[in-house]
PDB file of C-alpha atoms in Angstrom:
ATOM      1  CA  MET X   1      -3.462 -27.704 -19.456  1.00 42.00           C
ATOM      2  CA  SER X   2      -2.249 -27.625 -23.055  1.00 43.00           C
ATOM      3  CA  SER X   3       0.959 -25.899 -23.571  1.00 42.00           C
ATOM      4  CA  ASP X   4       0.156 -22.623 -25.976  1.00 44.00           C
ATOM      5  CA  PRO X   5       0.405 -19.759 -23.391  1.00 43.00           C
ATOM      6  CA  THR X   6      -3.076 -18.678 -24.076  1.00 44.00           C
ATOM      7  CA  SER X   7      -5.129 -21.222 -22.849  1.00 44.00           C
ATOM      8  CA  VAL X   8      -7.944 -20.685 -20.778  1.00 44.00           C
ATOM      9  CA  ASP X   9      -7.875 -22.049 -17.103  1.00 49.00           C
ATOM     10  CA  PRO X  10     -12.347 -24.161 -17.137  1.00 46.00           C
ATOM     11  CA  LYS X  11     -11.727 -23.051 -13.068  1.00 49.00           C
ATOM     12  CA  SER X  12     -11.855 -19.726 -13.381  1.00 47.00           C
ATOM     13  CA  PRO X  13     -15.105 -17.775 -13.380  1.00 47.00           C
ATOM     14  CA  ASP X  14     -14.136 -15.637 -15.651  1.00 48.00           C
ATOM     15  CA  PRO X  15     -11.122 -17.600 -18.609  1.00 48.00           C
ATOM     16  CA  LYS X  16      -7.969 -15.407 -19.422  1.00 55.00           C
ATOM     17  CA  PRO X  17      -5.176 -17.421 -21.074  1.00 62.00           C
ATOM     18  CA  VAL X  18      -2.920 -18.957 -18.186  1.00 67.00           C
ATOM     19  CA  ASP X  19       1.144 -19.321 -18.520  1.00 75.00           C
ATOM     20  CA  PRO X  20       1.979 -23.058 -17.833  1.00 76.00           C
ATOM     21  CA  LYS X  21       4.186 -21.828 -15.244  1.00 73.00           C
ATOM     22  CA  VAL X  22       1.576 -19.905 -13.703  1.00 73.00           C
ATOM     23  CA  ALA X  23      -0.408 -22.727 -14.217  1.00 74.00           C
ATOM     24  CA  ALA X  24       1.855 -25.220 -12.542  1.00 75.00           C
ATOM     25  CA  ALA X  25       2.267 -22.678  -9.694  1.00 72.00           C
ATOM     26  CA  ILE X  26      -1.284 -22.182  -8.945  1.00 70.00           C
ATOM     27  CA  ALA X  27      -1.801 -25.784  -8.507  1.00 71.00           C
ATOM     28  CA  ALA X  28       0.879 -26.012  -6.454  1.00 70.00           C
ATOM     29  CA  ALA X  29      -0.434 -23.179  -5.039  1.00 67.00           C
ATOM     30  CA  GLU X  30      -3.807 -25.430  -4.594  1.00 67.00           C
ATOM     31  CA  ALA X  31      -2.694 -28.691  -3.421  1.00 63.00           C
ATOM     32  CA  ALA X  32      -0.385 -26.864  -0.463  1.00 61.00           C
ATOM     33  CA  GLY X  33      -4.184 -25.490   0.243  1.00 58.00           C
ATOM     34  CA  PRO X  34      -7.043 -26.524   2.576  1.00 58.00           C
ATOM     35  CA  GLN X  35      -7.271 -30.466   1.994  1.00 59.00           C
ATOM     36  CA  GLY X  36     -11.300 -30.789   1.757  1.00 60.00           C
ATOM     37  CA  ALA X  37     -12.178 -27.943   4.039  1.00 66.00           C
ATOM     38  CA  SER X  38     -14.306 -25.125   2.044  1.00 83.00           C
ATOM     39  CA  SER X  39     -13.131 -21.927   3.612  1.00 87.00           C
ATOM     40  CA  VAL X  40      -9.149 -20.123   4.334  1.00 91.00           C
ATOM     41  CA  ARG X  41      -8.570 -17.920   7.076  1.00 92.00           C
ATOM     42  CA  VAL X  42      -9.360 -14.331   5.736  1.00 94.00           C
ATOM     43  CA  ASP X  43      -5.734 -12.842   7.427  1.00 93.00           C
ATOM     44  CA  SER X  44      -3.826 -15.898   5.907  1.00 92.00           C
ATOM     45  CA  TRP X  45      -5.316 -15.827   2.224  1.00 93.00           C
ATOM     46  CA  ILE X  46      -4.782 -11.686   2.022  1.00 94.00           C
ATOM     47  CA  TRP X  47      -1.155 -12.178   3.101  1.00 94.00           C
ATOM     48  CA  SER X  48      -1.120 -15.747   0.628  1.00 92.00           C
ATOM     49  CA  VAL X  49      -2.954 -13.336  -2.597  1.00 93.00           C
ATOM     50  CA  ARG X  50      -0.056 -10.690  -1.865  1.00 93.00           C
ATOM     51  CA  LEU X  51      -2.858  -7.952  -0.962  1.00 93.00           C
ATOM     52  CA  VAL X  52      -0.447  -6.752   2.445  1.00 94.00           C
ATOM     53  CA  LYS X  53       3.701  -7.504   3.156  1.00 93.00           C
ATOM     54  CA  THR X  54       3.175  -9.376   6.045  1.00 93.00           C
ATOM     55  CA  ARG X  55      -0.122 -11.713   7.596  1.00 91.00           C
ATOM     56  CA  SER X  56       0.368 -10.112  10.994  1.00 93.00           C
ATOM     57  CA  MET X  57      -0.748  -6.810   9.050  1.00 93.00           C
ATOM     58  CA  GLY X  58      -3.680  -8.721   7.803  1.00 93.00           C
ATOM     59  CA  ALA X  59      -4.129 -10.267  11.097  1.00 94.00           C
ATOM     60  CA  THR X  60      -3.953  -6.285  12.115  1.00 94.00           C
ATOM     61  CA  ALA X  61      -6.023  -4.908   9.770  1.00 94.00           C
ATOM     62  CA  CYS X  62      -8.845  -7.422  10.754  1.00 94.00           C
ATOM     63  CA  ARG X  63      -8.621  -6.311  14.107  1.00 94.00           C
ATOM     64  CA  GLY X  64      -8.850  -2.804  13.180  1.00 94.00           C
ATOM     65  CA  GLY X  65     -11.719  -2.934  12.028  1.00 93.00           C
ATOM     66  CA  HIS X  66     -10.534  -3.051   7.766  1.00 94.00           C
ATOM     67  CA  VAL X  67     -11.543  -6.158   6.463  1.00 95.00           C
ATOM     68  CA  ARG X  68     -14.809  -6.407   5.017  1.00 95.00           C
ATOM     69  CA  VAL X  69     -16.235  -9.451   4.091  1.00 95.00           C
ATOM     70  CA  ASN X  70     -19.415  -9.858   2.365  1.00 94.00           C
ATOM     71  CA  GLY X  71     -19.646  -5.956   3.713  1.00 92.00           C
ATOM     72  CA  GLU X  72     -19.364  -7.424   8.019  1.00 94.00           C
ATOM     73  CA  ARG X  73     -15.789  -6.524   9.348  1.00 95.00           C
ATOM     74  CA  VAL X  74     -14.273  -9.840  10.681  1.00 94.00           C
ATOM     75  CA  LYS X  75     -11.702 -11.315  12.758  1.00 94.00           C
ATOM     76  CA  PRO X  76      -8.685 -12.699  11.628  1.00 93.00           C
ATOM     77  CA  ALA X  77      -9.964 -15.872  12.117  1.00 93.00           C
ATOM     78  CA  HIS X  78     -12.656 -15.976   9.646  1.00 94.00           C
ATOM     79  CA  GLY X  79     -13.651 -17.925   6.970  1.00 93.00           C
ATOM     80  CA  VAL X  80     -13.038 -16.538   3.906  1.00 94.00           C
ATOM     81  CA  ARG X  81     -14.926 -19.081   0.221  1.00 93.00           C
ATOM     82  CA  VAL X  82     -14.960 -19.058  -3.443  1.00 92.00           C
ATOM     83  CA  GLY X  83     -17.493 -15.697  -3.997  1.00 93.00           C
ATOM     84  CA  ASP X  84     -16.578 -14.063  -1.175  1.00 94.00           C
ATOM     85  CA  GLU X  85     -16.177 -10.877  -1.610  1.00 95.00           C
ATOM     86  CA  VAL X  86     -13.418  -9.020  -0.021  1.00 95.00           C
ATOM     87  CA  ARG X  87     -12.481  -4.844   1.177  1.00 95.00           C
ATOM     88  CA  LEU X  88      -9.524  -3.755   2.303  1.00 94.00           C
ATOM     89  CA  ARG X  89      -8.284  -1.010   3.658  1.00 93.00           C
ATOM     90  CA  HIS X  90      -4.543  -0.567   3.069  1.00 87.00           C
ATOM     91  CA  GLU X  91      -1.979   2.173   2.913  1.00 84.00           C
ATOM     92  CA  GLY X  92      -4.902   5.021   2.095  1.00 82.00           C
ATOM     93  CA  ARG X  93      -6.407   2.438  -1.059  1.00 87.00           C
ATOM     94  CA  GLU X  94      -9.878   0.669  -0.441  1.00 91.00           C
ATOM     95  CA  ARG X  95      -9.243  -2.856  -2.440  1.00 93.00           C
ATOM     96  CA  VAL X  96     -11.794  -4.355  -3.548  1.00 95.00           C
ATOM     97  CA  VAL X  97     -11.480  -8.833  -4.869  1.00 95.00           C
ATOM     98  CA  VAL X  98     -13.882 -11.137  -5.501  1.00 95.00           C
ATOM     99  CA  VAL X  99     -11.940 -15.068  -4.181  1.00 94.00           C
ATOM    100  CA  THR X 100     -11.722 -17.683  -6.975  1.00 92.00           C
ATOM    101  CA  ARG X 101      -9.387 -19.710  -5.995  1.00 88.00           C
ATOM    102  CA  LEU X 102      -8.264 -20.797  -2.016  1.00 89.00           C
ATOM    103  CA  ILE X 103      -4.825 -20.422  -0.513  1.00 87.00           C
ATOM    104  CA  ARG X 104      -2.755 -20.454   2.173  1.00 85.00           C
ATOM    105  CA  LYS X 105       0.778 -20.512   0.831  1.00 86.00           C
ATOM    106  CA  ARG X 106       2.052 -17.313   0.010  1.00 89.00           C
ATOM    107  CA  VAL X 107       3.005 -17.017  -4.468  1.00 87.00           C
ATOM    108  CA  GLY X 108       3.351 -14.677  -6.648  1.00 89.00           C
ATOM    109  CA  PRO X 109       2.244 -12.110  -7.712  1.00 89.00           C
ATOM    110  CA  PRO X 110       1.549 -13.788 -11.814  1.00 88.00           C
ATOM    111  CA  VAL X 111       0.298 -16.923  -9.550  1.00 87.00           C
ATOM    112  CA  ALA X 112      -2.092 -14.448  -6.997  1.00 90.00           C
ATOM    113  CA  THR X 113      -3.651 -12.470  -9.306  1.00 90.00           C
ATOM    114  CA  GLN X 114      -5.485 -15.843 -11.076  1.00 88.00           C
ATOM    115  CA  CYS X 115      -7.005 -16.329  -7.431  1.00 89.00           C
ATOM    116  CA  TYR X 116      -9.204 -13.554  -7.606  1.00 94.00           C
ATOM    117  CA  ILE X 117     -11.229 -11.203  -9.278  1.00 94.00           C
ATOM    118  CA  ASP X 118      -9.755  -7.047  -8.855  1.00 93.00           C
ATOM    119  CA  ASN X 119     -12.720  -4.843  -8.727  1.00 93.00           C
ATOM    120  CA  SER X 120     -10.652  -2.384  -6.658  1.00 90.00           C
ATOM    121  CA  PRO X 121     -11.259   1.990  -8.145  1.00 89.00           C
ATOM    122  CA  PRO X 122      -8.219   3.313 -10.011  1.00 87.00           C
ATOM    123  CA  PRO X 123      -5.780   4.833  -7.819  1.00 80.00           C
ATOM    124  CA  PRO X 124      -5.601   8.475  -6.851  1.00 75.00           C
ATOM    125  CA  PRO X 125      -2.829  10.323  -9.845  1.00 76.00           C
ATOM    126  CA  ARG X 126       0.201  10.930  -8.453  1.00 71.00           C
ATOM    127  CA  GLU X 127       1.428  14.134  -7.335  1.00 64.00           C
ATOM    128  CA  ALA X 128       2.853  15.980 -10.990  1.00 54.00           C
ATOM    129  CA  VAL X 129       4.546  18.479  -8.992  1.00 52.00           C
ATOM    130  CA  ALA X 130       8.383  17.843  -8.045  1.00 53.00           C
ATOM    131  CA  PRO X 131       8.324  17.887  -4.058  1.00 58.00           C
ATOM    132  CA  ALA X 132       8.908  21.502  -2.624  1.00 56.00           C
ATOM    133  CA  GLY X 133      12.972  22.697  -1.514  1.00 58.00           C
ATOM    134  CA  VAL X 134      15.195  19.065  -3.306  1.00 69.00           C
ATOM    135  CA  ARG X 135      18.299  19.976  -4.513  1.00 70.00           C
ATOM    136  CA  ASP X 136      20.113  18.225  -6.973  1.00 78.00           C
ATOM    137  CA  ARG X 137      22.596  15.827  -5.732  1.00 81.00           C
ATOM    138  CA  GLY X 138      26.302  18.007  -6.002  1.00 81.00           C
ATOM    139  CA  ALA X 139      24.254  21.489  -6.283  1.00 82.00           C
ATOM    140  CA  GLY X 140      26.972  22.586  -3.367  1.00 85.00           C
ATOM    141  CA  ARG X 141      25.580  24.275   0.159  1.00 88.00           C
ATOM    142  CA  PRO X 142      21.799  26.534  -1.070  1.00 85.00           C
ATOM    143  CA  THR X 143      22.662  30.227  -1.197  1.00 89.00           C
ATOM    144  CA  LYS X 144      20.857  33.044   1.366  1.00 91.00           C
ATOM    145  CA  ARG X 145      18.229  32.788  -2.148  1.00 90.00           C
ATOM    146  CA  ASP X 146      18.080  29.575  -2.326  1.00 86.00           C
ATOM    147  CA  ARG X 147      17.255  29.009   1.207  1.00 86.00           C
ATOM    148  CA  ARG X 148      14.557  31.781   1.077  1.00 89.00           C
ATOM    149  CA  GLU X 149      13.193  29.930  -1.820  1.00 85.00           C
ATOM    150  CA  MET X 150      12.875  27.005  -0.425  1.00 82.00           C
ATOM    151  CA  GLU X 151      10.770  28.005   3.409  1.00 85.00           C
ATOM    152  CA  ARG X 152       9.137  29.764   1.705  1.00 85.00           C
ATOM    153  CA  LEU X 153       7.643  27.009  -0.624  1.00 81.00           C
ATOM    154  CA  ARG X 154       7.381  24.758   2.484  1.00 80.00           C
ATOM    155  CA  GLY X 155       5.231  27.264   4.442  1.00 79.00           C
ATOM    156  CA  VAL X 156       7.657  27.818   6.857  1.00 74.00           C
ATOM    157  CA  THR X 157       8.280  30.899   8.381  1.00 66.00           C
ATOM    158  CA  GLY X 158      10.927  32.441  10.667  1.00 61.00           C
ATOM    159  CA  PRO X 159      12.738  35.389  12.145  1.00 58.00           C
ATOM    160  CA  GLY X 160      13.944  37.504   9.717  1.00 55.00           C
ATOM    161  CA  SER X 161      11.757  36.232   6.816  1.00 49.00           C
ATOM    162  CA  VAL X 162      10.657  37.722   4.328  1.00 51.00           C
ATOM    163  CA  SER X 163       7.823  36.726   4.737  1.00 49.00           C
ATOM    164  CA  GLY X 164       6.879  36.373   8.129  1.00 50.00           C
ATOM    165  CA  PRO X 165       6.867  38.640  11.350  1.00 54.00           C
ATOM    166  CA  GLY X 166      10.682  39.279  11.684  1.00 53.00           C
ATOM    167  CA  PRO X 167      12.233  39.577  15.477  1.00 54.00           C
ATOM    168  CA  VAL X 168      10.007  41.276  18.685  1.00 55.00           C
ATOM    169  CA  PRO X 169      11.443  43.662  20.077  1.00 57.00           C
ATOM    170  CA  GLY X 170      13.298  42.685  23.094  1.00 56.00           C
ATOM    171  CA  LYS X 171      13.884  39.039  22.503  1.00 57.00           C
ATOM    172  CA  GLY X 172      16.335  37.469  21.313  1.00 55.00           C
ATOM    173  CA  PHE X 173      19.265  38.262  18.925  1.00 56.00           C
ATOM    174  CA  GLY X 174      20.515  40.255  21.624  1.00 55.00           C
ATOM    175  CA  ASN X 175      22.844  39.998  23.646  1.00 58.00           C
ATOM    176  CA  ALA X 176      21.853  37.916  26.458  1.00 58.00           C
ATOM    177  CA  PRO X 177      20.574  39.308  29.913  1.00 61.00           C
ATOM    178  CA  GLY X 178      23.953  39.899  31.964  1.00 62.00           C
ATOM    179  CA  LYS X 179      26.017  39.521  29.303  1.00 62.00           C
ATOM    180  CA  PRO X 180      28.043  43.407  27.531  1.00 63.00           C
ATOM    181  CA  ARG X 181      28.508  43.261  24.158  1.00 63.00           C
ATOM    182  CA  PRO X 182      31.994  43.558  22.814  1.00 63.00           C
TER     183      PRO X 182
END
């Protein structure tokens, strides 16, 4: 590789510019990868390319049926090869990636993205609405009006709330049985 940051990786199926530092890290990860083997454990691979936080989370996802390789549910020890399509359902989102490099060692995010082609659907948009009932820090204790507004936003109804049924006659809010009023 040349030291030009716009150089292209010849091994990659879709030529992208590669930074020299990233190229060096990719070479180190491939050197630490499978020696002469044409496959890597799926749980190890999805961990090493940072699709899951820990290898045990990858293994758990495989056991739970959340990982598919080429459309089939797989066990954690299943081998992935270059060109395989890996589908992972994780944290409410489905990731669809095509394997371009086999690595076993966990690498940094810029290197990890060079090891797969991401065909995932875009993530769902975040809610633009402010969370209900959140107050500014240092605003002090909420007033009764503020508290009722927070309860209304949360959908909480309780005794004495405007939208709730209120106290039931003969139940609660009075003196405990057997105790006289002062």
